[in-house]
Amino acid sequence: MAGAQHRGDRGRQVSRPPSYADLDESEVFVVVRRWMWRELDLAGVALLVFARVWSFCREGSGEFYESKARTAEVLGVSEREVYRSFAALTGRGYVVEVGRTRRGAKRYRVDAARIAERRAGLP
């Protein structure tokens, strides 16, 4: 994927590095791992949202701050379903809200300790 062209502040064509917005929809995907549904007992939209958060958090470290609208668009579901899924994921302790971005979007982190507990078979 090459960077896109846009006009700079002086009207010149300048290149910018590629961004997520430049991706063709065929290049957007979510990796769902078997343990996510088997060991965490996730299904449906909550499973897809968790898989997306997990991938952004670099498999347990880092933060997820994508807007609910963008998450819904990528997953092909309603924004309401994404909100419900985040409520379910935070309720189970799999995902923790850690603050907000400058634009007001919530930032989340995967609770790696809670995930490890569930994967070890603890309630």
mmCIF file with all atom_site columns, C-alpha atoms in Angstrom:
data_model
loop_
_atom_site.group_PDB
_atom_site.id
_atom_site.type_symbol
_atom_site.label_atom_id
_atom_site.label_alt_id
_atom_site.label_comp_id
_atom_site.label_asym_id
_atom_site.label_entity_id
_atom_site.label_seq_id
_atom_site.pdbx_PDB_ins_code
_atom_site.Cartn_x
_atom_site.Cartn_y
_atom_site.Cartn_z
_atom_site.occupancy
_atom_site.B_iso_or_equiv
_atom_site.pdbx_formal_charge
_atom_site.auth_seq_id
_atom_site.auth_comp_id
_atom_site.auth_asym_id
_atom_site.auth_atom_id
_atom_site.pdbx_PDB_model_num
ATOM 1   C CA . MET A 1 1   ? 0.000   0.000   0.000  1.00 0.00 ? 1   MET A CA 1
ATOM 2   C CA . ALA A 1 2   ? 1.576   3.248   -1.068 1.00 0.00 ? 2   ALA A CA 1
ATOM 3   C CA . GLY A 1 3   ? 1.045   6.548   0.693  1.00 0.00 ? 3   GLY A CA 1
ATOM 4   C CA . ALA A 1 4   ? -1.695  8.804   -0.599 1.00 0.00 ? 4   ALA A CA 1
ATOM 5   C CA . GLN A 1 5   ? -1.251  12.192  -2.232 1.00 0.00 ? 5   GLN A CA 1
ATOM 6   C CA . HIS A 1 6   ? -2.759  15.361  -0.847 1.00 0.00 ? 6   HIS A CA 1
ATOM 7   C CA . ARG A 1 7   ? -2.237  19.082  -1.214 1.00 0.00 ? 7   ARG A CA 1
ATOM 8   C CA . GLY A 1 8   ? 0.088   20.651  1.336  1.00 0.00 ? 8   GLY A CA 1
ATOM 9   C CA . ASP A 1 9   ? -0.598  24.005  2.998  1.00 0.00 ? 9   ASP A CA 1
ATOM 10  C CA . ARG A 1 10  ? 1.036   25.774  0.031  1.00 0.00 ? 10  ARG A CA 1
ATOM 11  C CA . GLY A 1 11  ? -0.976  23.934  -2.617 1.00 0.00 ? 11  GLY A CA 1
ATOM 12  C CA . ARG A 1 12  ? 1.835   21.535  -3.612 1.00 0.00 ? 12  ARG A CA 1
ATOM 13  C CA . GLN A 1 13  ? 1.275   17.817  -3.996 1.00 0.00 ? 13  GLN A CA 1
ATOM 14  C CA . VAL A 1 14  ? 2.965   16.055  -1.080 1.00 0.00 ? 14  VAL A CA 1
ATOM 15  C CA . SER A 1 15  ? 3.132   12.418  -0.095 1.00 0.00 ? 15  SER A CA 1
ATOM 16  C CA . ARG A 1 16  ? 2.078   11.275  3.295  1.00 0.00 ? 16  ARG A CA 1
ATOM 17  C CA . PRO A 1 17  ? 2.705   7.923   4.885  1.00 0.00 ? 17  PRO A CA 1
ATOM 18  C CA . PRO A 1 18  ? -0.015  5.320   4.370  1.00 0.00 ? 18  PRO A CA 1
ATOM 19  C CA . SER A 1 19  ? -2.740  5.314   6.980  1.00 0.00 ? 19  SER A CA 1
ATOM 20  C CA . TYR A 1 20  ? -5.544  3.019   7.992  1.00 0.00 ? 20  TYR A CA 1
ATOM 21  C CA . ALA A 1 21  ? -7.975  5.190   6.021  1.00 0.00 ? 21  ALA A CA 1
ATOM 22  C CA . ASP A 1 22  ? -6.054  4.303   2.836  1.00 0.00 ? 22  ASP A CA 1
ATOM 23  C CA . LEU A 1 23  ? -6.790  0.583   3.159  1.00 0.00 ? 23  LEU A CA 1
ATOM 24  C CA . ASP A 1 24  ? -9.039  -1.060  0.640  1.00 0.00 ? 24  ASP A CA 1
ATOM 25  C CA . GLU A 1 25  ? -11.892 -2.828  2.464  1.00 0.00 ? 25  GLU A CA 1
ATOM 26  C CA . SER A 1 26  ? -10.522 -6.144  1.194  1.00 0.00 ? 26  SER A CA 1
ATOM 27  C CA . GLU A 1 27  ? -7.392  -5.470  3.272  1.00 0.00 ? 27  GLU A CA 1
ATOM 28  C CA . VAL A 1 28  ? -9.300  -5.017  6.560  1.00 0.00 ? 28  VAL A CA 1
ATOM 29  C CA . PHE A 1 29  ? -9.651  -8.153  8.641  1.00 0.00 ? 29  PHE A CA 1
ATOM 30  C CA . VAL A 1 30  ? -10.019 -9.450  12.184 1.00 0.00 ? 30  VAL A CA 1
ATOM 31  C CA . VAL A 1 31  ? -8.163  -12.498 13.505 1.00 0.00 ? 31  VAL A CA 1
ATOM 32  C CA . VAL A 1 32  ? -10.289 -14.605 15.835 1.00 0.00 ? 32  VAL A CA 1
ATOM 33  C CA . ARG A 1 33  ? -8.271  -17.113 17.794 1.00 0.00 ? 33  ARG A CA 1
ATOM 34  C CA . ARG A 1 34  ? -9.808  -20.403 18.930 1.00 0.00 ? 34  ARG A CA 1
ATOM 35  C CA . TRP A 1 35  ? -9.182  -19.698 22.624 1.00 0.00 ? 35  TRP A CA 1
ATOM 36  C CA . MET A 1 36  ? -11.224 -16.505 22.364 1.00 0.00 ? 36  MET A CA 1
ATOM 37  C CA . TRP A 1 37  ? -14.471 -18.410 21.941 1.00 0.00 ? 37  TRP A CA 1
ATOM 38  C CA . ARG A 1 38  ? -13.541 -21.644 23.690 1.00 0.00 ? 38  ARG A CA 1
ATOM 39  C CA . GLU A 1 39  ? -11.834 -20.338 26.807 1.00 0.00 ? 39  GLU A CA 1
ATOM 40  C CA . LEU A 1 40  ? -13.417 -16.892 27.146 1.00 0.00 ? 40  LEU A CA 1
ATOM 41  C CA . ASP A 1 41  ? -16.862 -18.139 26.087 1.00 0.00 ? 41  ASP A CA 1
ATOM 42  C CA . LEU A 1 42  ? -17.328 -15.266 23.632 1.00 0.00 ? 42  LEU A CA 1
ATOM 43  C CA . ALA A 1 43  ? -19.619 -15.352 20.611 1.00 0.00 ? 43  ALA A CA 1
ATOM 44  C CA . GLY A 1 44  ? -21.133 -13.078 17.989 1.00 0.00 ? 44  GLY A CA 1
ATOM 45  C CA . VAL A 1 45  ? -20.315 -9.398  17.917 1.00 0.00 ? 45  VAL A CA 1
ATOM 46  C CA . ALA A 1 46  ? -18.644 -9.483  21.357 1.00 0.00 ? 46  ALA A CA 1
ATOM 47  C CA . LEU A 1 47  ? -16.190 -12.056 19.985 1.00 0.00 ? 47  LEU A CA 1
ATOM 48  C CA . LEU A 1 48  ? -15.419 -9.891  16.958 1.00 0.00 ? 48  LEU A CA 1
ATOM 49  C CA . VAL A 1 49  ? -15.013 -6.741  19.060 1.00 0.00 ? 49  VAL A CA 1
ATOM 50  C CA . PHE A 1 50  ? -12.705 -8.540  21.501 1.00 0.00 ? 50  PHE A CA 1
ATOM 51  C CA . ALA A 1 51  ? -10.602 -9.904  18.617 1.00 0.00 ? 51  ALA A CA 1
ATOM 52  C CA . ARG A 1 52  ? -10.293 -6.388  17.198 1.00 0.00 ? 52  ARG A CA 1
ATOM 53  C CA . VAL A 1 53  ? -9.304  -4.913  20.563 1.00 0.00 ? 53  VAL A CA 1
ATOM 54  C CA . TRP A 1 54  ? -6.812  -7.752  21.128 1.00 0.00 ? 54  TRP A CA 1
ATOM 55  C CA . SER A 1 55  ? -5.149  -7.108  17.769 1.00 0.00 ? 55  SER A CA 1
ATOM 56  C CA . PHE A 1 56  ? -4.843  -3.367  18.432 1.00 0.00 ? 56  PHE A CA 1
ATOM 57  C CA . CYS A 1 57  ? -3.436  -4.037  21.884 1.00 0.00 ? 57  CYS A CA 1
ATOM 58  C CA . ARG A 1 58  ? -0.670  -6.089  20.308 1.00 0.00 ? 58  ARG A CA 1
ATOM 59  C CA . GLU A 1 59  ? -1.814  -9.288  21.929 1.00 0.00 ? 59  GLU A CA 1
ATOM 60  C CA . GLY A 1 60  ? -2.178  -7.996  25.464 1.00 0.00 ? 60  GLY A CA 1
ATOM 61  C CA . SER A 1 61  ? -0.131  -4.801  25.678 1.00 0.00 ? 61  SER A CA 1
ATOM 62  C CA . GLY A 1 62  ? -0.997  -1.405  24.255 1.00 0.00 ? 62  GLY A CA 1
ATOM 63  C CA . GLU A 1 63  ? -4.295  0.408   23.925 1.00 0.00 ? 63  GLU A CA 1
ATOM 64  C CA . PHE A 1 64  ? -7.356  0.420   21.692 1.00 0.00 ? 64  PHE A CA 1
ATOM 65  C CA . TYR A 1 65  ? -8.909  3.792   20.903 1.00 0.00 ? 65  TYR A CA 1
ATOM 66  C CA . GLU A 1 66  ? -10.744 3.308   17.625 1.00 0.00 ? 66  GLU A CA 1
ATOM 67  C CA . SER A 1 67  ? -14.149 4.998   17.548 1.00 0.00 ? 67  SER A CA 1
ATOM 68  C CA . LYS A 1 68  ? -17.222 2.841   18.054 1.00 0.00 ? 68  LYS A CA 1
ATOM 69  C CA . ALA A 1 69  ? -18.471 4.035   14.662 1.00 0.00 ? 69  ALA A CA 1
ATOM 70  C CA . ARG A 1 70  ? -15.305 2.863   12.884 1.00 0.00 ? 70  ARG A CA 1
ATOM 71  C CA . THR A 1 71  ? -15.344 -0.463  14.737 1.00 0.00 ? 71  THR A CA 1
ATOM 72  C CA . ALA A 1 72  ? -18.962 -0.974  13.663 1.00 0.00 ? 72  ALA A CA 1
ATOM 73  C CA . GLU A 1 73  ? -18.082 -0.089  10.068 1.00 0.00 ? 73  GLU A CA 1
ATOM 74  C CA . VAL A 1 74  ? -15.151 -2.510  9.945  1.00 0.00 ? 74  VAL A CA 1
ATOM 75  C CA . LEU A 1 75  ? -17.153 -5.352  11.513 1.00 0.00 ? 75  LEU A CA 1
ATOM 76  C CA . GLY A 1 76  ? -20.278 -4.680  9.479  1.00 0.00 ? 76  GLY A CA 1
ATOM 77  C CA . VAL A 1 77  ? -22.510 -4.315  12.538 1.00 0.00 ? 77  VAL A CA 1
ATOM 78  C CA . SER A 1 78  ? -24.439 -1.496  14.187 1.00 0.00 ? 78  SER A CA 1
ATOM 79  C CA . GLU A 1 79  ? -22.811 0.993   16.508 1.00 0.00 ? 79  GLU A CA 1
ATOM 80  C CA . ARG A 1 80  ? -25.306 -0.066  19.181 1.00 0.00 ? 80  ARG A CA 1
ATOM 81  C CA . GLU A 1 81  ? -24.029 -3.664  18.955 1.00 0.00 ? 81  GLU A CA 1
ATOM 82  C CA . VAL A 1 82  ? -20.477 -2.402  19.437 1.00 0.00 ? 82  VAL A CA 1
ATOM 83  C CA . TYR A 1 83  ? -21.518 -0.408  22.534 1.00 0.00 ? 83  TYR A CA 1
ATOM 84  C CA . ARG A 1 84  ? -23.288 -3.474  23.950 1.00 0.00 ? 84  ARG A CA 1
ATOM 85  C CA . SER A 1 85  ? -20.253 -5.624  23.263 1.00 0.00 ? 85  SER A CA 1
ATOM 86  C CA . PHE A 1 86  ? -17.937 -3.213  25.076 1.00 0.00 ? 86  PHE A CA 1
ATOM 87  C CA . ALA A 1 87  ? -20.341 -3.225  28.031 1.00 0.00 ? 87  ALA A CA 1
ATOM 88  C CA . ALA A 1 88  ? -20.258 -7.040  28.072 1.00 0.00 ? 88  ALA A CA 1
ATOM 89  C CA . LEU A 1 89  ? -16.459 -7.187  27.715 1.00 0.00 ? 89  LEU A CA 1
ATOM 90  C CA . THR A 1 90  ? -15.850 -4.654  30.474 1.00 0.00 ? 90  THR A CA 1
ATOM 91  C CA . GLY A 1 91  ? -18.471 -6.396  32.630 1.00 0.00 ? 91  GLY A CA 1
ATOM 92  C CA . ARG A 1 92  ? -16.562 -9.666  32.343 1.00 0.00 ? 92  ARG A CA 1
ATOM 93  C CA . GLY A 1 93  ? -13.305 -7.873  33.064 1.00 0.00 ? 93  GLY A CA 1
ATOM 94  C CA . TYR A 1 94  ? -11.691 -8.786  29.743 1.00 0.00 ? 94  TYR A CA 1
ATOM 95  C CA . VAL A 1 95  ? -11.336 -5.167  28.660 1.00 0.00 ? 95  VAL A CA 1
ATOM 96  C CA . VAL A 1 96  ? -10.706 -2.173  30.942 1.00 0.00 ? 96  VAL A CA 1
ATOM 97  C CA . GLU A 1 97  ? -11.312 1.492   30.157 1.00 0.00 ? 97  GLU A CA 1
ATOM 98  C CA . VAL A 1 98  ? -8.083  3.408   30.834 1.00 0.00 ? 98  VAL A CA 1
ATOM 99  C CA . GLY A 1 99  ? -9.006  6.965   29.843 1.00 0.00 ? 99  GLY A CA 1
ATOM 100 C CA . ARG A 1 100 ? -9.936  9.063   26.851 1.00 0.00 ? 100 ARG A CA 1
ATOM 101 C CA . THR A 1 101 ? -8.178  10.448  23.817 1.00 0.00 ? 101 THR A CA 1
ATOM 102 C CA . ARG A 1 102 ? -7.939  14.192  23.203 1.00 0.00 ? 102 ARG A CA 1
ATOM 103 C CA . ARG A 1 103 ? -10.967 13.873  20.934 1.00 0.00 ? 103 ARG A CA 1
ATOM 104 C CA . GLY A 1 104 ? -12.953 12.163  23.689 1.00 0.00 ? 104 GLY A CA 1
ATOM 105 C CA . ALA A 1 105 ? -12.894 8.557   22.443 1.00 0.00 ? 105 ALA A CA 1
ATOM 106 C CA . LYS A 1 106 ? -12.528 5.994   25.204 1.00 0.00 ? 106 LYS A CA 1
ATOM 107 C CA . ARG A 1 107 ? -9.225  4.152   25.434 1.00 0.00 ? 107 ARG A CA 1
ATOM 108 C CA . TYR A 1 108 ? -9.253  0.483   26.395 1.00 0.00 ? 108 TYR A CA 1
ATOM 109 C CA . ARG A 1 109 ? -6.691  -2.103  27.373 1.00 0.00 ? 109 ARG A CA 1
ATOM 110 C CA . VAL A 1 110 ? -7.026  -5.873  27.522 1.00 0.00 ? 110 VAL A CA 1
ATOM 111 C CA . ASP A 1 111 ? -6.737  -7.126  31.106 1.00 0.00 ? 111 ASP A CA 1
ATOM 112 C CA . ALA A 1 112 ? -4.030  -9.711  30.440 1.00 0.00 ? 112 ALA A CA 1
ATOM 113 C CA . ALA A 1 113 ? -4.214  -11.093 33.998 1.00 0.00 ? 113 ALA A CA 1
ATOM 114 C CA . ARG A 1 114 ? -7.974  -11.704 33.698 1.00 0.00 ? 114 ARG A CA 1
ATOM 115 C CA . ILE A 1 115 ? -7.505  -13.346 30.299 1.00 0.00 ? 115 ILE A CA 1
ATOM 116 C CA . ALA A 1 116 ? -4.780  -15.601 31.742 1.00 0.00 ? 116 ALA A CA 1
ATOM 117 C CA . GLU A 1 117 ? -7.115  -16.604 34.594 1.00 0.00 ? 117 GLU A CA 1
ATOM 118 C CA . ARG A 1 118 ? -9.892  -17.548 32.192 1.00 0.00 ? 118 ARG A CA 1
ATOM 119 C CA . ARG A 1 119 ? -7.495  -19.417 29.935 1.00 0.00 ? 119 ARG A CA 1
ATOM 120 C CA . ALA A 1 120 ? -6.310  -21.379 32.974 1.00 0.00 ? 120 ALA A CA 1
ATOM 121 C CA . GLY A 1 121 ? -9.905  -22.404 33.640 1.00 0.00 ? 121 GLY A CA 1
ATOM 122 C CA . LEU A 1 122 ? -10.596 -20.093 36.567 1.00 0.00 ? 122 LEU A CA 1
ATOM 123 C CA . PRO A 1 123 ? -14.077 -18.495 36.775 1.00 0.00 ? 123 PRO A CA 1
#
